[in-house]
Amino acid sequence: MARIELRGVAHAYRPSPTTDADYALRPLELVWEDGGAYALLGPSGCGKTTLLNIISGLLRPSRGQVLFDGVDVTVAPPQQRNIAQVFQFPVIYDTMSVHENLAFPLRNRGMSPGEARARVEEVAELLELTGDLPRRASGLSADMKQRVSLGRGLVRRDVAAILLDEPLTVIDPHVKWLLRRKLKQVHEQLKMTLVYVTHDQVEALTLADRVVVMNNGRVVQVGTPRELFERPLDTFVGYFIGSPGMNLLPCAVEDGAVVVEGQRLALDAGVCARARTAGGELQLGIRPEFLRRVPEGTPSSVRVEVTQVEDLGRHKLATARLGTQTLKVRLPEDERLAPGETCWLELPPPWTTLYAAGRAVS
Ligand code: ADP
Ligand code: MG
């Protein structure tokens, strides 16, 4: 297993990139620690596959260096990097049996048939493929084929890292859940460096110890699931993670206070001052889970009008109007509030973030 470092890595698919927009991947610095379970999370087209292929060596970056345990492998081909990669769609040999498919990466590396058989059986059991080992791969469903692909990725013990590019896309939702759990279990046992690409926040947050969030060719934040929830450093992280995402309200800073839709909220004076000098559009961010209904006149609260209340079983989700803005509020299930009512909501300062041009001001 290896520690992987990206130094000033950037990539443009077009030959002579000039502007920022020409880059599928903007210059970035990233370290993947040995044995870590990482998710690479972001919307379609943000550069996840590009980044993954640069790590595996399928793609040579336009700029920067890739290091494995301190050794520069930027121009080394995939075989020399000793990486297992699982793609979005199954990559298996149709003419071989499931067993032969799983044994192939091992035999290829000169493992004895006996040892290979033992490894194959172990992985097959993990992925619930034991009964299918003698079957020909061509007869399998897409879902089963992808399980075999996953097995081919997991079968080797000596890889520097395992990279998975949205591997559960073609998998049936029920099996998806099972495989996600298995993968986590495998990581806990083997502690390999694991990079799991997904556009699904639930998948990322349940599987990974650390999540690398990407948007528009940039890494916007790297953090634990908890950090991303509690301290989004970028408005993108705020609204992309969470369901619903963070409330983001355009605001202004006046005399050491934040003004939202004509209502004043006291906020740390230093933060207010830095927000003014940072420039760009100012927004106040607070997650629906952190807003609290409070009595009138409570410090750090605003007056809102409730427009909708949805009962979601264990809690309620209210929609409220603050001037021309809309807020989502998570309320306890016993909270009685009806559309048309006016109430006060507290924005507790520890959970309220001021953003300038989309970045958190601290
Ligand atoms: P993701 O995996 O997050 O969906 P990709 O890394 O595949 O994103 O793509 C990032 C950007 O690069 C997209 O705008 C995509 O259209 C572009 N792109 C990806 N592959 C190629 C390619 N082979 N040639 C040109 N542009 C590409
Ligand atoms: Mg992709």
Short mmCIF file of C-alpha atoms and ligand atoms in Angstrom, two decimals:
data_model
loop_
_atom_site.label_atom_id
_atom_site.label_comp_id
_atom_site.label_asym_id
_atom_site.label_seq_id
_atom_site.Cartn_x
_atom_site.Cartn_y
_atom_site.Cartn_z
CA MET A 1 0.00 0.00 0.00
CA ALA A 2 1.16 3.49 -0.67
CA ARG A 3 0.91 7.12 0.28
CA ILE A 4 -0.07 9.01 -2.85
CA GLU A 5 0.78 12.65 -3.34
CA LEU A 6 -0.31 15.00 -6.10
CA ARG A 7 1.79 18.14 -6.47
CA GLY A 8 0.47 20.95 -8.63
CA VAL A 9 -1.38 18.45 -10.79
CA ALA A 10 -3.62 19.93 -13.50
CA HIS A 11 -5.09 18.58 -16.70
CA ALA A 12 -6.46 19.97 -19.95
CA TYR A 13 -7.74 17.66 -22.67
CA ARG A 14 -7.19 20.33 -25.32
CA PRO A 15 -3.67 20.83 -26.62
CA SER A 16 -2.88 24.46 -25.79
CA PRO A 17 -4.92 25.50 -22.78
CA THR A 18 -5.00 29.22 -22.08
CA THR A 19 -7.87 30.11 -19.75
CA ASP A 20 -8.98 28.39 -16.53
CA ALA A 21 -12.01 27.02 -18.36
CA ASP A 22 -9.74 24.97 -20.67
CA TYR A 23 -8.74 22.80 -17.71
CA ALA A 24 -10.81 19.72 -16.77
CA LEU A 25 -8.71 19.70 -13.60
CA ARG A 26 -7.38 22.93 -12.07
CA PRO A 27 -4.01 22.86 -10.29
CA LEU A 28 -4.31 20.94 -7.05
CA GLU A 29 -2.28 19.66 -4.11
CA LEU A 30 -3.54 16.46 -2.48
CA VAL A 31 -2.24 13.71 -0.25
CA TRP A 32 -3.88 10.29 0.09
CA GLU A 33 -2.47 8.70 3.23
CA ASP A 34 -1.43 5.07 3.23
CA GLY A 35 -4.34 2.88 4.25
CA GLY A 36 -6.96 5.65 4.16
CA ALA A 37 -10.50 5.15 2.86
CA TYR A 38 -11.30 8.14 0.67
CA ALA A 39 -14.32 9.13 -1.34
CA LEU A 40 -14.00 11.48 -4.25
CA LEU A 41 -17.37 13.19 -4.40
CA GLY A 42 -18.76 15.65 -6.91
CA PRO A 43 -21.33 16.12 -9.66
CA SER A 44 -20.98 14.59 -13.10
CA GLY A 45 -18.32 16.30 -15.21
CA CYS A 46 -16.39 17.85 -12.29
CA GLY A 47 -13.19 15.93 -13.06
CA LYS A 48 -13.36 12.84 -10.80
CA THR A 49 -12.48 10.28 -13.48
CA THR A 50 -9.75 12.57 -14.81
CA LEU A 51 -8.18 12.71 -11.36
CA LEU A 52 -8.49 8.96 -10.84
CA ASN A 53 -6.92 8.17 -14.21
CA ILE A 54 -4.00 10.46 -13.38
CA ILE A 55 -3.41 8.47 -10.18
CA SER A 56 -3.60 5.11 -11.97
CA GLY A 57 -1.44 6.26 -14.87
CA LEU A 58 -4.04 5.88 -17.62
CA LEU A 59 -3.71 9.63 -18.12
CA ARG A 60 -0.60 11.76 -17.99
CA PRO A 61 -1.34 15.17 -16.41
CA SER A 62 -0.61 18.35 -18.39
CA ARG A 63 1.14 19.70 -15.30
CA GLY A 64 2.45 18.58 -11.94
CA GLN A 65 3.81 15.43 -10.36
CA VAL A 66 2.36 12.21 -8.97
CA LEU A 67 4.33 10.54 -6.18
CA PHE A 68 3.87 7.07 -4.68
CA ASP A 69 5.69 6.81 -1.34
CA GLY A 70 7.85 9.75 -2.36
CA VAL A 71 8.81 8.28 -5.75
CA ASP A 72 7.86 10.27 -8.84
CA VAL A 73 5.64 8.06 -11.03
CA THR A 74 4.17 10.84 -13.20
CA VAL A 75 5.28 9.18 -16.45
CA ALA A 76 5.15 5.54 -15.24
CA PRO A 77 2.53 3.35 -17.00
CA PRO A 78 -0.30 1.76 -14.96
CA GLN A 79 1.40 -1.67 -14.70
CA GLN A 80 4.39 -0.14 -12.93
CA ARG A 81 2.20 1.62 -10.38
CA ASN A 82 0.70 -1.59 -9.12
CA ILE A 83 -2.84 -0.26 -8.85
CA ALA A 84 -6.15 -2.10 -8.96
CA GLN A 85 -8.83 -0.09 -10.75
CA VAL A 86 -12.52 -0.89 -10.95
CA PHE A 87 -14.50 1.02 -13.56
CA GLN A 88 -18.10 2.14 -13.83
CA PHE A 89 -18.92 -0.68 -16.24
CA PRO A 90 -17.77 -4.29 -15.92
CA VAL A 91 -14.38 -5.18 -17.39
CA ILE A 92 -14.24 -8.96 -17.53
CA TYR A 93 -13.39 -11.72 -19.99
CA ASP A 94 -16.66 -13.11 -21.33
CA THR A 95 -15.13 -16.36 -22.54
CA MET A 96 -13.67 -17.23 -19.14
CA SER A 97 -15.44 -18.62 -16.10
CA VAL A 98 -15.98 -16.46 -13.03
CA HIS A 99 -13.18 -18.38 -11.33
CA GLU A 100 -10.75 -17.76 -14.20
CA ASN A 101 -11.66 -14.09 -14.26
CA LEU A 102 -10.88 -13.70 -10.58
CA ALA A 103 -7.69 -15.76 -10.81
CA PHE A 104 -6.38 -13.86 -13.84
CA PRO A 105 -4.78 -10.90 -12.00
CA LEU A 106 -3.06 -13.38 -9.67
CA ARG A 107 -1.83 -15.84 -12.30
CA ASN A 108 -0.63 -12.87 -14.31
CA ARG A 109 1.68 -12.02 -11.43
CA GLY A 110 3.01 -15.54 -11.14
CA MET A 111 1.04 -16.78 -8.14
CA SER A 112 0.85 -20.57 -7.87
CA PRO A 113 -2.51 -22.20 -8.81
CA GLY A 114 -3.06 -23.43 -5.26
CA GLU A 115 -2.51 -20.04 -3.68
CA ALA A 116 -4.59 -18.34 -6.35
CA ARG A 117 -7.46 -20.75 -5.79
CA ALA A 118 -7.49 -19.98 -2.07
CA ARG A 119 -7.55 -16.20 -2.70
CA VAL A 120 -10.26 -16.53 -5.34
CA GLU A 121 -12.43 -18.56 -3.00
CA GLU A 122 -11.97 -16.02 -0.24
CA VAL A 123 -12.98 -13.08 -2.46
CA ALA A 124 -15.84 -15.04 -4.02
CA GLU A 125 -17.24 -15.73 -0.59
CA LEU A 126 -16.98 -12.08 0.38
CA LEU A 127 -18.90 -11.02 -2.72
CA GLU A 128 -21.33 -13.95 -2.53
CA LEU A 129 -20.12 -15.43 -5.79
CA THR A 130 -19.06 -18.85 -4.50
CA GLY A 131 -21.84 -20.74 -6.25
CA ASP A 132 -21.14 -18.93 -9.51
CA LEU A 133 -17.40 -19.66 -9.75
CA PRO A 134 -17.71 -22.36 -12.48
CA ARG A 135 -20.17 -20.28 -14.58
CA ARG A 136 -19.13 -18.68 -17.83
CA ALA A 137 -18.97 -14.89 -17.43
CA SER A 138 -20.89 -14.26 -20.67
CA GLY A 139 -24.10 -15.61 -19.14
CA LEU A 140 -24.09 -13.30 -16.12
CA SER A 141 -26.34 -10.28 -15.54
CA ALA A 142 -24.76 -6.79 -15.63
CA ASP A 143 -25.01 -6.69 -11.88
CA MET A 144 -23.17 -10.01 -11.44
CA LYS A 145 -20.53 -9.02 -13.99
CA GLN A 146 -19.78 -5.91 -11.99
CA ARG A 147 -19.44 -7.99 -8.85
CA VAL A 148 -16.84 -10.06 -10.68
CA SER A 149 -15.07 -6.83 -11.73
CA LEU A 150 -15.04 -5.72 -8.13
CA GLY A 151 -13.62 -9.12 -7.18
CA ARG A 152 -10.85 -8.70 -9.75
CA GLY A 153 -9.99 -5.42 -8.07
CA LEU A 154 -9.99 -6.89 -4.58
CA VAL A 155 -8.29 -10.20 -5.25
CA ARG A 156 -4.69 -8.96 -5.09
CA ARG A 157 -3.16 -8.24 -1.72
CA ASP A 158 -0.04 -6.50 -3.00
CA VAL A 159 -1.54 -3.44 -4.70
CA ALA A 160 -0.42 0.09 -3.86
CA ALA A 161 -4.02 1.26 -3.91
CA ILE A 162 -7.44 0.32 -5.14
CA LEU A 163 -9.32 2.90 -7.18
CA LEU A 164 -13.02 2.51 -7.82
CA ASP A 165 -14.80 4.73 -10.30
CA GLU A 166 -18.54 4.78 -9.51
CA PRO A 167 -18.45 0.97 -9.38
CA LEU A 168 -22.01 0.48 -8.17
CA THR A 169 -23.77 2.48 -10.90
CA VAL A 170 -25.07 -0.61 -12.73
CA ILE A 171 -25.83 -2.54 -9.54
CA ASP A 172 -29.33 -3.19 -8.30
CA PRO A 173 -30.17 -0.91 -5.28
CA HIS A 174 -30.57 -3.80 -2.86
CA VAL A 175 -27.22 -5.39 -3.77
CA LYS A 176 -25.64 -1.91 -3.79
CA TRP A 177 -26.18 -1.58 -0.08
CA LEU A 178 -24.73 -5.00 0.53
CA LEU A 179 -21.63 -4.38 -1.58
CA ARG A 180 -21.00 -1.02 0.05
CA ARG A 181 -20.98 -2.72 3.42
CA LYS A 182 -18.70 -5.48 2.13
CA LEU A 183 -16.28 -2.96 0.71
CA LYS A 184 -16.09 -1.16 4.02
CA GLN A 185 -15.50 -4.49 5.73
CA VAL A 186 -12.73 -5.39 3.26
CA HIS A 187 -11.06 -2.06 3.90
CA GLU A 188 -11.22 -2.54 7.64
CA GLN A 189 -9.58 -5.96 7.26
CA LEU A 190 -6.95 -5.12 4.69
CA LYS A 191 -6.37 -1.38 5.29
CA MET A 192 -5.49 -0.73 1.66
CA THR A 193 -5.43 2.83 0.33
CA LEU A 194 -8.89 3.10 -1.16
CA VAL A 195 -10.22 5.85 -3.41
CA TYR A 196 -13.89 5.56 -4.19
CA VAL A 197 -15.40 7.88 -6.78
CA THR A 198 -19.07 8.71 -6.49
CA HIS A 199 -21.60 11.47 -7.14
CA ASP A 200 -23.77 10.10 -4.33
CA GLN A 201 -23.24 11.78 -0.96
CA VAL A 202 -24.76 8.89 1.02
CA GLU A 203 -22.32 6.48 -0.57
CA ALA A 204 -19.38 8.81 0.10
CA LEU A 205 -20.31 9.56 3.69
CA THR A 206 -20.97 5.95 4.69
CA LEU A 207 -17.91 4.47 3.03
CA ALA A 208 -15.10 6.92 3.58
CA ASP A 209 -13.11 8.21 6.53
CA ARG A 210 -12.27 11.28 4.48
CA VAL A 211 -14.15 12.83 1.62
CA VAL A 212 -12.57 14.91 -1.14
CA VAL A 213 -15.28 17.17 -2.54
CA MET A 214 -14.83 18.39 -6.10
CA ASN A 215 -16.68 20.94 -8.17
CA ASN A 216 -15.85 22.35 -11.55
CA GLY A 217 -12.37 20.83 -11.82
CA ARG A 218 -11.40 21.95 -8.31
CA VAL A 219 -11.05 20.28 -4.95
CA VAL A 220 -13.20 22.51 -2.75
CA GLN A 221 -12.76 20.71 0.58
CA VAL A 222 -11.19 17.60 2.07
CA GLY A 223 -12.60 16.49 5.39
CA THR A 224 -14.29 13.88 7.51
CA PRO A 225 -18.03 13.45 6.90
CA ARG A 226 -18.59 15.34 10.14
CA GLU A 227 -16.38 18.27 9.15
CA LEU A 228 -18.16 18.57 5.83
CA PHE A 229 -21.48 18.65 7.60
CA GLU A 230 -20.54 20.98 10.44
CA ARG A 231 -17.97 23.22 8.74
CA PRO A 232 -18.51 23.53 5.02
CA LEU A 233 -15.66 25.73 3.80
CA ASP A 234 -17.38 26.34 0.51
CA THR A 235 -21.02 27.07 -0.31
CA PHE A 236 -20.90 24.18 -2.78
CA VAL A 237 -20.12 21.75 0.06
CA GLY A 238 -22.92 23.37 2.05
CA TYR A 239 -25.65 22.69 -0.46
CA PHE A 240 -24.28 19.55 -2.15
CA ILE A 241 -24.00 17.69 1.15
CA GLY A 242 -27.09 17.40 3.32
CA SER A 243 -30.68 16.77 2.49
CA PRO A 244 -31.88 19.34 2.07
CA GLY A 245 -28.62 21.26 1.83
CA MET A 246 -27.49 24.33 3.71
CA ASN A 247 -29.63 27.48 3.64
CA LEU A 248 -27.67 30.25 1.93
CA LEU A 249 -28.98 33.77 2.36
CA PRO A 250 -27.59 36.81 0.54
CA CYS A 251 -26.59 39.32 3.21
CA ALA A 252 -24.61 42.48 3.92
CA VAL A 253 -22.27 43.48 6.71
CA GLU A 254 -23.03 46.78 8.44
CA ASP A 255 -21.45 48.14 11.65
CA GLY A 256 -20.21 44.77 12.85
CA ALA A 257 -23.50 42.98 12.24
CA VAL A 258 -24.94 40.91 9.43
CA VAL A 259 -28.10 42.19 7.80
CA VAL A 260 -30.38 39.64 6.12
CA GLU A 261 -33.57 40.89 4.51
CA GLY A 262 -33.53 43.94 6.78
CA GLN A 263 -33.05 41.92 9.98
CA ARG A 264 -29.84 42.35 11.96
CA LEU A 265 -27.83 39.49 13.45
CA ALA A 266 -24.79 39.95 15.65
CA LEU A 267 -21.77 37.98 14.44
CA ASP A 268 -18.12 37.95 15.44
CA ALA A 269 -16.69 41.42 14.68
CA GLY A 270 -13.46 40.02 13.23
CA VAL A 271 -15.37 37.76 10.84
CA CYS A 272 -17.55 40.70 9.74
CA ALA A 273 -14.49 42.86 9.09
CA ARG A 274 -12.71 40.12 7.12
CA ALA A 275 -15.85 39.42 5.09
CA ARG A 276 -15.93 43.08 3.99
CA THR A 277 -12.32 43.03 2.87
CA ALA A 278 -12.63 39.59 1.21
CA GLY A 279 -14.97 41.07 -1.38
CA GLY A 280 -17.49 39.31 -3.60
CA GLU A 281 -21.07 38.42 -2.82
CA LEU A 282 -21.75 37.75 0.88
CA GLN A 283 -23.96 34.87 2.02
CA LEU A 284 -24.97 33.60 5.42
CA GLY A 285 -25.08 29.81 5.63
CA ILE A 286 -26.89 27.65 8.15
CA ARG A 287 -28.01 24.04 7.87
CA PRO A 288 -31.73 23.19 8.40
CA GLU A 289 -30.68 20.94 11.32
CA PHE A 290 -29.10 23.81 13.27
CA LEU A 291 -31.96 26.31 13.12
CA ARG A 292 -34.01 26.41 16.33
CA ARG A 293 -37.43 27.79 17.09
CA VAL A 294 -37.07 30.27 19.93
CA PRO A 295 -39.15 32.89 21.80
CA GLU A 296 -39.37 36.37 20.29
CA GLY A 297 -36.40 38.58 21.09
CA THR A 298 -33.86 35.75 21.50
CA PRO A 299 -30.43 36.97 20.38
CA SER A 300 -29.28 35.81 16.94
CA SER A 301 -32.80 35.11 15.81
CA VAL A 302 -34.91 36.20 12.85
CA ARG A 303 -38.62 36.44 12.33
CA VAL A 304 -40.01 34.18 9.62
CA GLU A 305 -43.35 33.10 8.18
CA VAL A 306 -43.96 29.37 7.87
CA THR A 307 -45.22 28.41 4.41
CA GLN A 308 -45.14 24.63 4.54
CA VAL A 309 -44.67 21.83 7.07
CA GLU A 310 -43.89 18.27 6.00
CA ASP A 311 -44.13 15.44 8.48
CA LEU A 312 -41.22 13.09 7.80
CA GLY A 313 -41.92 10.65 10.62
CA ARG A 314 -39.11 11.17 13.08
CA HIS A 315 -38.92 14.90 12.38
CA LYS A 316 -40.65 17.68 10.51
CA LEU A 317 -39.28 19.75 7.69
CA ALA A 318 -40.64 23.27 7.51
CA THR A 319 -40.26 25.82 4.76
CA ALA A 320 -40.25 29.41 5.98
CA ARG A 321 -40.12 32.80 4.32
CA LEU A 322 -37.63 35.39 5.45
CA GLY A 323 -38.47 38.47 3.36
CA THR A 324 -37.88 37.35 -0.23
CA GLN A 325 -35.75 34.37 0.86
CA THR A 326 -36.75 30.79 1.66
CA LEU A 327 -35.39 28.75 4.56
CA LYS A 328 -35.62 25.03 5.25
CA VAL A 329 -35.88 24.14 8.92
CA ARG A 330 -35.72 20.76 10.57
CA LEU A 331 -38.02 20.59 13.58
CA PRO A 332 -38.67 17.98 16.26
CA GLU A 333 -41.68 15.77 15.50
CA ASP A 334 -43.70 17.22 18.40
CA GLU A 335 -43.26 20.82 17.21
CA ARG A 336 -46.64 22.33 16.39
CA LEU A 337 -46.40 24.85 13.60
CA ALA A 338 -48.82 25.44 10.77
CA PRO A 339 -48.45 27.22 7.44
CA GLY A 340 -49.27 30.93 7.81
CA GLU A 341 -47.85 31.18 11.35
CA THR A 342 -45.04 33.52 12.24
CA CYS A 343 -42.20 32.38 14.47
CA TRP A 344 -38.63 33.19 15.50
CA LEU A 345 -35.70 31.09 14.46
CA GLU A 346 -32.32 31.19 16.11
CA LEU A 347 -29.17 30.94 14.00
CA PRO A 348 -26.75 29.72 16.70
CA PRO A 349 -23.44 31.51 16.03
CA PRO A 350 -21.28 28.32 16.20
CA TRP A 351 -23.28 26.84 13.29
CA THR A 352 -23.63 29.99 11.24
CA THR A 353 -21.02 30.68 8.57
CA LEU A 354 -20.41 33.81 6.58
CA TYR A 355 -19.27 33.23 3.00
CA ALA A 356 -17.58 35.73 0.71
CA ALA A 357 -17.57 34.78 -2.97
CA GLY A 358 -18.54 31.24 -1.96
CA ARG A 359 -15.70 30.64 0.52
CA ALA A 360 -16.09 30.58 4.31
CA VAL A 361 -14.73 33.59 6.16
CA SER A 362 -13.09 32.65 9.44
P1 ADP B 1 -16.49 13.11 -13.87
O1 ADP B 1 -15.81 11.79 -13.79
O2 ADP B 1 -16.48 13.88 -12.59
O3 ADP B 1 -17.89 12.99 -14.41
P2 ADP B 1 -14.57 13.67 -15.98
O4 ADP B 1 -13.24 13.64 -15.35
O5 ADP B 1 -14.98 12.49 -16.78
O6 ADP B 1 -15.68 14.04 -14.90
O7 ADP B 1 -14.65 14.93 -16.95
C1 ADP B 1 -14.22 16.23 -16.57
C2 ADP B 1 -14.34 17.14 -17.79
O8 ADP B 1 -13.43 16.75 -18.80
C3 ADP B 1 -15.71 17.15 -18.44
O9 ADP B 1 -15.99 18.44 -18.86
C4 ADP B 1 -15.53 16.20 -19.60
O10 ADP B 1 -16.41 16.55 -20.65
C5 ADP B 1 -14.10 16.44 -20.00
N1 ADP B 1 -13.48 15.22 -20.57
C6 ADP B 1 -13.41 14.02 -19.95
N2 ADP B 1 -12.75 13.12 -20.73
C7 ADP B 1 -12.40 13.78 -21.85
C8 ADP B 1 -11.69 13.42 -23.05
N3 ADP B 1 -11.20 12.18 -23.22
N4 ADP B 1 -11.51 14.38 -23.99
C9 ADP B 1 -11.98 15.63 -23.81
N5 ADP B 1 -12.66 16.04 -22.72
C10 ADP B 1 -12.88 15.14 -21.75
MG MG B 2 -16.54 9.86 -14.17
#
